[in-house]
GROMACS .gro file of C-alpha atoms in nm:
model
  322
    1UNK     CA    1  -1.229   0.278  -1.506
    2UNK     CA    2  -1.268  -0.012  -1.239
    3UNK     CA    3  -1.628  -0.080  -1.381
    4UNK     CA    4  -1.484  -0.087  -1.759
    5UNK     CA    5  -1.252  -0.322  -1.636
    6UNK     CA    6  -1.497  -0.556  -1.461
    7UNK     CA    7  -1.682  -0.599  -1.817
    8UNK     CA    8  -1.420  -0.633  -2.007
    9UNK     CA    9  -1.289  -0.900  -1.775
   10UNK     CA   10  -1.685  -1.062  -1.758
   11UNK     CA   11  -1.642  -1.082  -2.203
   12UNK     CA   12  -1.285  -1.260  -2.134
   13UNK     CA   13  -1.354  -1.492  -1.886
   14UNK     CA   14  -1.700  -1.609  -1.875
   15UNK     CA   15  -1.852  -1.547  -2.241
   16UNK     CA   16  -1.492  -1.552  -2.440
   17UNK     CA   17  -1.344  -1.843  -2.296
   18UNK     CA   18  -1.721  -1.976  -2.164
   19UNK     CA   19  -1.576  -2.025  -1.785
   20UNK     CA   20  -1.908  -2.046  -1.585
   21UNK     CA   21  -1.915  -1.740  -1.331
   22UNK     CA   22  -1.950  -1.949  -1.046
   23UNK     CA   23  -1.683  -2.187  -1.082
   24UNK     CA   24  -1.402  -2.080  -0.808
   25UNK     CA   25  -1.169  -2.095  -1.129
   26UNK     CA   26  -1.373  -1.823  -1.355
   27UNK     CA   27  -1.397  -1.614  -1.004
   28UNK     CA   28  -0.967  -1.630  -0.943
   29UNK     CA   29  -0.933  -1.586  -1.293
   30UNK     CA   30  -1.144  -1.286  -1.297
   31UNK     CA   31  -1.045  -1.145  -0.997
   32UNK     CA   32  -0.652  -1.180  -1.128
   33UNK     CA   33  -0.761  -0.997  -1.420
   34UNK     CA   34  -0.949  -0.731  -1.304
   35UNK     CA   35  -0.702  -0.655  -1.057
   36UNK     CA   36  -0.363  -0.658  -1.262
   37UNK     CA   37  -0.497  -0.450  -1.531
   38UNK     CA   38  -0.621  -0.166  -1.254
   39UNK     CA   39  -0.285  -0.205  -1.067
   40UNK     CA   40  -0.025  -0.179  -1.340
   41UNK     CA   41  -0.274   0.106  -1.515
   42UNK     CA   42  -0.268   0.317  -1.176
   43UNK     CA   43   0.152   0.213  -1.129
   44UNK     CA   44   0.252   0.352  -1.436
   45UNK     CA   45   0.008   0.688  -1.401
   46UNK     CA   46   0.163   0.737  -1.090
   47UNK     CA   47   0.499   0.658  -1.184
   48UNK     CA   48   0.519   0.915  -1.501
   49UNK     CA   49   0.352   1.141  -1.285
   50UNK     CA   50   0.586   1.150  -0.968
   51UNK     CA   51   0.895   1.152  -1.254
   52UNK     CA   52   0.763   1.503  -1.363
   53UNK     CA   53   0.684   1.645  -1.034
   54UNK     CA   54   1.031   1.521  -0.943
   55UNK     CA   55   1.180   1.736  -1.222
   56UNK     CA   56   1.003   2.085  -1.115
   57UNK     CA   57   1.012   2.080  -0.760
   58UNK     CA   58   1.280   2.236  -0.528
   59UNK     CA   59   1.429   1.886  -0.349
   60UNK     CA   60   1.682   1.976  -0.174
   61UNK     CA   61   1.428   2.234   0.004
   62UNK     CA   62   1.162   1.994   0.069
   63UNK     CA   63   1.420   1.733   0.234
   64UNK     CA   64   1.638   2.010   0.441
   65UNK     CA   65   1.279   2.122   0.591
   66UNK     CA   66   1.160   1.767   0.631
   67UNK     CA   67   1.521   1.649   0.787
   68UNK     CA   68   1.537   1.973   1.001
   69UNK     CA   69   1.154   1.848   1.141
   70UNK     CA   70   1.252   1.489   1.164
   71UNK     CA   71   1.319   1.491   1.511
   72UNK     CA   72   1.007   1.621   1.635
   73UNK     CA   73   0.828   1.419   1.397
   74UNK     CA   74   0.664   1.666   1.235
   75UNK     CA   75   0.821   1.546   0.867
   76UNK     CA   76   0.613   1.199   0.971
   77UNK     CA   77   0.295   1.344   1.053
   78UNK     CA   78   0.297   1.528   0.710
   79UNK     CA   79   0.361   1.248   0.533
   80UNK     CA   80   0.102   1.000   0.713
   81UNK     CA   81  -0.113   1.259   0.645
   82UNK     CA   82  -0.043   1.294   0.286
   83UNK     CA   83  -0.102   0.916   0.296
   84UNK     CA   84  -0.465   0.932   0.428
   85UNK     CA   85  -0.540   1.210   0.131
   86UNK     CA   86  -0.399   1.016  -0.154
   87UNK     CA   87  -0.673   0.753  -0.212
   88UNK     CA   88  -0.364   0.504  -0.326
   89UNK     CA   89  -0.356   0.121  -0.256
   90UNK     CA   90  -0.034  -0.084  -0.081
   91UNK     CA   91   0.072  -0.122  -0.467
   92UNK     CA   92   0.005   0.184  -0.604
   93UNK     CA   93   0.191   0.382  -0.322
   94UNK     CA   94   0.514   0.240  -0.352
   95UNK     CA   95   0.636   0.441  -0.710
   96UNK     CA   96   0.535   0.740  -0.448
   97UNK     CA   97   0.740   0.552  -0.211
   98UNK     CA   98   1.030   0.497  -0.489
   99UNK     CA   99   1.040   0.870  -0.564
  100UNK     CA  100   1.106   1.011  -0.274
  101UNK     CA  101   1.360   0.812  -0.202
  102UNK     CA  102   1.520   0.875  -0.549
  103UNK     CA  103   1.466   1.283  -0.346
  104UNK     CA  104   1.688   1.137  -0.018
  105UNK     CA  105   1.388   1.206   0.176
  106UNK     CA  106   1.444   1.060   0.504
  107UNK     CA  107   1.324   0.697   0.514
  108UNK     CA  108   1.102   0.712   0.852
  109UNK     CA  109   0.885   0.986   0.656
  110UNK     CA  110   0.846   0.803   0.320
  111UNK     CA  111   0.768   0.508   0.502
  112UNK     CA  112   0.536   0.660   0.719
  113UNK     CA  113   0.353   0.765   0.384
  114UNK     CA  114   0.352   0.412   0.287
  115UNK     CA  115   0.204   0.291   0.606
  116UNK     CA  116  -0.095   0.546   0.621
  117UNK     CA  117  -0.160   0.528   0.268
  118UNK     CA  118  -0.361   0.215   0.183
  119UNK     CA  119  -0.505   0.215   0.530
  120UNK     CA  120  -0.735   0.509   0.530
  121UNK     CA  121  -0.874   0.577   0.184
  122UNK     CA  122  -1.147   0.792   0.158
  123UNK     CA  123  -1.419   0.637   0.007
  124UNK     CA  124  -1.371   0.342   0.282
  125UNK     CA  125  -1.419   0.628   0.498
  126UNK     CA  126  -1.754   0.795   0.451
  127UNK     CA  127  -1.864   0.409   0.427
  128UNK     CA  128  -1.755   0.353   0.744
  129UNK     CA  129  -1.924   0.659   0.847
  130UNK     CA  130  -2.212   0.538   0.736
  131UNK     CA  131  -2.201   0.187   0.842
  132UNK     CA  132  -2.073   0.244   1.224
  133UNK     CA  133  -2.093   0.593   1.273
  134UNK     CA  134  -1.880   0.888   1.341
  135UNK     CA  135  -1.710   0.769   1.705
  136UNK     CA  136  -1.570   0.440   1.485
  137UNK     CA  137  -1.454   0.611   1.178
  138UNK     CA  138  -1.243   0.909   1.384
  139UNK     CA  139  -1.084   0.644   1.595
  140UNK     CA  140  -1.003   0.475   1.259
  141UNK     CA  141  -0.863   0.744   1.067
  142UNK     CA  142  -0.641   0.857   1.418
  143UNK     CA  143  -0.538   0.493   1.413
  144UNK     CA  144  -0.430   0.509   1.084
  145UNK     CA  145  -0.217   0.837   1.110
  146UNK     CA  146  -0.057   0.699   1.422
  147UNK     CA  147   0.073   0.372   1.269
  148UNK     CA  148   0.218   0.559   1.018
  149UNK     CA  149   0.398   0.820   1.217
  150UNK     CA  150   0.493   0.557   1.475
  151UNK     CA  151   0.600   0.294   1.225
  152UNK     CA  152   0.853   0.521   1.058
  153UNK     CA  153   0.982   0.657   1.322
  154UNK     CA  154   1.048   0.326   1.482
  155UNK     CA  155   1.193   0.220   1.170
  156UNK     CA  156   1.410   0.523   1.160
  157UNK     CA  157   1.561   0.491   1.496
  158UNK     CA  158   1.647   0.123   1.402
  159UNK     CA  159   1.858   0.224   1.100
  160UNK     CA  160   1.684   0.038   0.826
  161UNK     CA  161   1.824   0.305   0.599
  162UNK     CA  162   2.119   0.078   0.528
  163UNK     CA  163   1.883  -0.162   0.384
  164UNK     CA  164   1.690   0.039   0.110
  165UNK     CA  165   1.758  -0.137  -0.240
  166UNK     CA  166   2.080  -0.079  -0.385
  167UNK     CA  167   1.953   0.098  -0.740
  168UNK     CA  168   1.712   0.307  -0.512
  169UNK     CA  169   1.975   0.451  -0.357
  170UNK     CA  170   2.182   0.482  -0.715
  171UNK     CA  171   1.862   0.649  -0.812
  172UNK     CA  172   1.884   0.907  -0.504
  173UNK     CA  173   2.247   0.941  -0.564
  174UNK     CA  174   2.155   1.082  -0.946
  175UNK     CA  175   1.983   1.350  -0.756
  176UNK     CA  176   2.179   1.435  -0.484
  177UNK     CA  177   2.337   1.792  -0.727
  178UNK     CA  178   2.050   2.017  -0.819
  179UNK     CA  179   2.105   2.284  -0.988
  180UNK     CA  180   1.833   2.520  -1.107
  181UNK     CA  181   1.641   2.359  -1.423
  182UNK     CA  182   1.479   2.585  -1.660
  183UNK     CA  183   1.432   2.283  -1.936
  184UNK     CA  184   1.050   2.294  -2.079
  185UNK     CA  185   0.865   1.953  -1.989
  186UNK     CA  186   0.897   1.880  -2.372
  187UNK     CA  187   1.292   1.842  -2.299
  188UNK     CA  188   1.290   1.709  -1.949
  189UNK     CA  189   1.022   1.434  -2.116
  190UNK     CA  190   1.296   1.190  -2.225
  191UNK     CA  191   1.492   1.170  -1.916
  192UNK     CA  192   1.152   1.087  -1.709
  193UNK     CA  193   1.093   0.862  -1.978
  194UNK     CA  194   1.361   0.656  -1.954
  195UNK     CA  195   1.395   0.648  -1.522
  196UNK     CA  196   1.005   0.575  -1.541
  197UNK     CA  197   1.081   0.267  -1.745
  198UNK     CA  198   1.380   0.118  -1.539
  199UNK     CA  199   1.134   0.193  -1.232
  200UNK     CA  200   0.851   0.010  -1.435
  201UNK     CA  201   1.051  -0.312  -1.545
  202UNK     CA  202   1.156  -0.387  -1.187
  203UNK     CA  203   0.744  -0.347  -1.062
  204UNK     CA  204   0.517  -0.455  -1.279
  205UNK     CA  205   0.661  -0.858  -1.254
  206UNK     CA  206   0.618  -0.849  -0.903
  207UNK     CA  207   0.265  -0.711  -0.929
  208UNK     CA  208   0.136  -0.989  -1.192
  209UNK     CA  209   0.372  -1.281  -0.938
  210UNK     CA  210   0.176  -1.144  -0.640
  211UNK     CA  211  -0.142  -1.112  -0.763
  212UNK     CA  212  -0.176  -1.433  -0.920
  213UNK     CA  213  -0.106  -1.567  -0.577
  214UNK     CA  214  -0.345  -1.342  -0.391
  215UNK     CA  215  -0.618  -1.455  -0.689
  216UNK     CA  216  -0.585  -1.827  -0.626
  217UNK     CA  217  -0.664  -1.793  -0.254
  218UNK     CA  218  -0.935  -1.496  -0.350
  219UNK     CA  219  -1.066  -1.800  -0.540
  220UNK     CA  220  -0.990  -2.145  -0.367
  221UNK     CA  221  -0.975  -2.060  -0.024
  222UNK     CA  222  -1.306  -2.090   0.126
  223UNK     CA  223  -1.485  -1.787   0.313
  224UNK     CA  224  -1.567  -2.037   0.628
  225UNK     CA  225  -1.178  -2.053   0.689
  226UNK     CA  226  -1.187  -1.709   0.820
  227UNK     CA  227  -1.494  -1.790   1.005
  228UNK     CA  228  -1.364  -2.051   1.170
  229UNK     CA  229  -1.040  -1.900   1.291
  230UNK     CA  230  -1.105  -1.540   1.426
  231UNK     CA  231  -1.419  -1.588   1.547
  232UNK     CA  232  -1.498  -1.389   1.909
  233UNK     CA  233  -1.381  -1.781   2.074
  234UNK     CA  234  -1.032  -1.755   2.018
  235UNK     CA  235  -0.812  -1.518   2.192
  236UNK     CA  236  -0.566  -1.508   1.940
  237UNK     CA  237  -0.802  -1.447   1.699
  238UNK     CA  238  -0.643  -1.093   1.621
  239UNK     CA  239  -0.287  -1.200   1.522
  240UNK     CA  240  -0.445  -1.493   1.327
  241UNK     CA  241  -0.670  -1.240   1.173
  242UNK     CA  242  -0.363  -1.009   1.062
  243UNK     CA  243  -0.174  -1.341   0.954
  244UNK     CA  244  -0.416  -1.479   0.713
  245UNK     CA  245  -0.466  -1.143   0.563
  246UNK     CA  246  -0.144  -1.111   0.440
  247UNK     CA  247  -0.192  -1.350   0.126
  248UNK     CA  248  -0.502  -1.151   0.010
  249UNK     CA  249  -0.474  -0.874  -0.195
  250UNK     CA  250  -0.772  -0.626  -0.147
  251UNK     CA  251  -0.820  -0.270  -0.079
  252UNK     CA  252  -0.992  -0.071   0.169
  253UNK     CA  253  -1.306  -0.004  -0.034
  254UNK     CA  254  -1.328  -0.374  -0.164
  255UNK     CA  255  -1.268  -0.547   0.164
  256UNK     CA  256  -1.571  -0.331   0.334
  257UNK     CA  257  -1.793  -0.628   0.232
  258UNK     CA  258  -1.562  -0.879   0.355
  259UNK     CA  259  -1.552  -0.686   0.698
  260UNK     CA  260  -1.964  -0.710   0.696
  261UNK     CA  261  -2.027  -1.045   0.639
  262UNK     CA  262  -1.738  -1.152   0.891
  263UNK     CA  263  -1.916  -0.920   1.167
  264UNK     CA  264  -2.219  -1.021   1.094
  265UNK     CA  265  -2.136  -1.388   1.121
  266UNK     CA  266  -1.975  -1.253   1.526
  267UNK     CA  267  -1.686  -1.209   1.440
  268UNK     CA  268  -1.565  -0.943   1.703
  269UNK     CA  269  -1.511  -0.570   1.539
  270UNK     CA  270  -1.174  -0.539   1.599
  271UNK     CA  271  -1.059  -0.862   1.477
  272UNK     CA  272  -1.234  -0.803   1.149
  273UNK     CA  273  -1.054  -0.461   1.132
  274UNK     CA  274  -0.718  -0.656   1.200
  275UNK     CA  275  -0.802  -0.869   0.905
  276UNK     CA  276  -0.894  -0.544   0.712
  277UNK     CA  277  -0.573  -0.349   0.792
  278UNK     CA  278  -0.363  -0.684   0.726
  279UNK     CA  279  -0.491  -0.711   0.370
  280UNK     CA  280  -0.472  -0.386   0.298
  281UNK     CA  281  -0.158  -0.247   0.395
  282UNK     CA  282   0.060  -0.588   0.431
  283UNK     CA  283  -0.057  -0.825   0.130
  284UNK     CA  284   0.157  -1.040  -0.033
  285UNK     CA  285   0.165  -0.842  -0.405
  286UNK     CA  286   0.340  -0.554  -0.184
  287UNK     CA  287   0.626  -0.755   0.007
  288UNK     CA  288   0.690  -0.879  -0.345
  289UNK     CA  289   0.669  -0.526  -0.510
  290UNK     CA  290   0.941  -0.412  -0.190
  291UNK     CA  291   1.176  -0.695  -0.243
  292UNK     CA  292   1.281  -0.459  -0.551
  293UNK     CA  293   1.320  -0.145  -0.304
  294UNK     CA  294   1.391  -0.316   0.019
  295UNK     CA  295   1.637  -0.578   0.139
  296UNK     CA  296   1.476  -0.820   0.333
  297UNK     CA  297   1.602  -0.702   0.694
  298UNK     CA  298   1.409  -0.367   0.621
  299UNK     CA  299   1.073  -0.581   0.458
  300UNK     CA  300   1.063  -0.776   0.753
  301UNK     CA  301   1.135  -0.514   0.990
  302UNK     CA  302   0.884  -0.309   0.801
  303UNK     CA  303   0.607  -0.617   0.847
  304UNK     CA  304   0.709  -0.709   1.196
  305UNK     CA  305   0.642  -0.321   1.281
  306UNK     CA  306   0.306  -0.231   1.156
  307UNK     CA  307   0.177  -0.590   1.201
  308UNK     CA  308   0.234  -0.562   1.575
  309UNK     CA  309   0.076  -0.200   1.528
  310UNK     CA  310  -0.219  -0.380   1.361
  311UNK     CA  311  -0.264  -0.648   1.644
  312UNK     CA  312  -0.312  -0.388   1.902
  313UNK     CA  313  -0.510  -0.205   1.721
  314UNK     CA  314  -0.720  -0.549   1.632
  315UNK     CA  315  -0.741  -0.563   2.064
  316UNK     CA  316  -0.806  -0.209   2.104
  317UNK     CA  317  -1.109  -0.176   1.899
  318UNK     CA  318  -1.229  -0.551   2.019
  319UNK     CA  319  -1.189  -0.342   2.394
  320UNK     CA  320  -1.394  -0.031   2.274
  321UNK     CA  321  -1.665  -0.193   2.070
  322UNK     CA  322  -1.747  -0.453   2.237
   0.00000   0.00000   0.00000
């Protein structure tokens, strides 16, 4: 689909409206469109998709379990690794997000699915495999898990449940009586219908805001910025790293090249895999997309979390791979 998109986007931007491919203009414009179209396609799959499964599975089941695990964090180790199986980007995870919340699944565990889920994808995977071998690539995918377990439980503990969106928690409250459904999908259709539509109008603005943002830097902002400050000289080169990230909007299959040309220019490995898990997991089109599920005490709690989780990872690869 990604590679029909591409083309499409090549006929638009540089033969339809004759914007010469190497003009930083014809390369944000591209990007932008490229990008949206994928996003918004893969948000609304996912949404309809999570609104039937929603309808036929057993709920209040899956969230007793999950709540009667939560304090051994087993519930957050499921979902963290549910996140590193789903090959789903910051965007695309948060209708996943959305719906279990709508199933009053514990926050710490949907967030810990949110965490994990952009972060280890797994084509990015067997590239890292083979690019720096199997040692690297375990440690990465452990990392990944971790930060996701950690992060929601952290967030847990803090209460940060308080501050989930008010019509997410409407949404949850809509589901809170189950009763045993024997509708066909033809007559449950409507009803997903319509919730996957209020879920969809609140989204997809936020996607095309933040990645119109994320393609103006993609194209204006020069690569030798990031050369210059998170290079192996500076020793705060990893929080910088994660901090200049955030703008970008890239996933963990697309970044890979990013990460090779910033190691091979010295840039230490761990600060380029700071810079990777930044853009990945905290870019800007996502806070956006969360300021419709989150208050902004849980988004920057949320941030403030797994970017300090990112920094030490940043450090503790720079320690291991040096």
């Amino acid at each position: 689909m990604e590679s029909l998109l591409i083309k499409a986007a090549d006929y638009l931007v540089y033969q339809l409206l004759g914007i010469d491919a190497g003009t930083t203009l014809g390369s944000a414009l591209h990007y932008f469109l490229v990008g949206t179209t994928h996003i918004i396609l893969l948000v609304i799959i996912i949404t309809y998709l999570m609104g039937i499964i929603q309808s036929y599975l057993p709920l209040n089941k899956i969230r007793s379990y999950l709540e009667n695990n939560k304090k051994f964090g087993f519930g957050n180790i499921l979902a963290s690794v549910l996140g590193a199986v789903t090959p789903f980007c910051s965007c695309s995870s948060i209708p996943l997000f959305v719906g279990m919340m709508q199933s009053r699944i514990p926050l710490g565990i949907a967030l810990s699915f949110l965490i994990t889920s952009p972060l280890v994808n797994e084509v990015a995977i067997a590239l890292f495999l083979v690019s720096y071998g199997l040692k690297f690539t375990l440690i990465y995918v452990l990392f990944g898990i971790l930060l996701g377990v950690i992060g929601g439980i952290v967030l847990e503990k803090l209460g940060m449940a308080k501050y989930v969106a008010d019509w997410v928690q409407n949404l949850a409250e809509t589901h809170a009586i189950e009763e045993e459904d024997k509708r066909s999908l033809r007559e449950r259709l409507p009803e997903i219908n319509k919730e996957t539509i209020q879920t969809l109008k609140k989204l997809i603005p936020y996607i095309t805001v933040g990645l119109a943002i994320g393609s103006f830097i993609h194209g204006y902002v020069p690569a030798e910025f990031f050369h210059k400050y998170i290079s192996v000289d500076n020793p705060f080169a990893v929080p910088i790293a994660v901090l200049t990230a955030i703008p970008l909007y890239i996933d963990a299959v697309g970044i890979l090249p990013v990460i090779d040309t910033l190691i091979a220019k010295g840039v230490p490995m761990g600060t380029a895999i700071a810079f990777m898990m930044g853009a990945v997991g905290l870019s800007l089109p996502e806070a956006l997309l969360l300021k419709k599920v989150m208050k902004k005490q849980l988004i920057f709690a949320f941030f403030g979390t797994i970017g300090f989780g990112m920094i030490l990872a940043g450090y503790f690869f720079n320690i291991m791979f040096s």
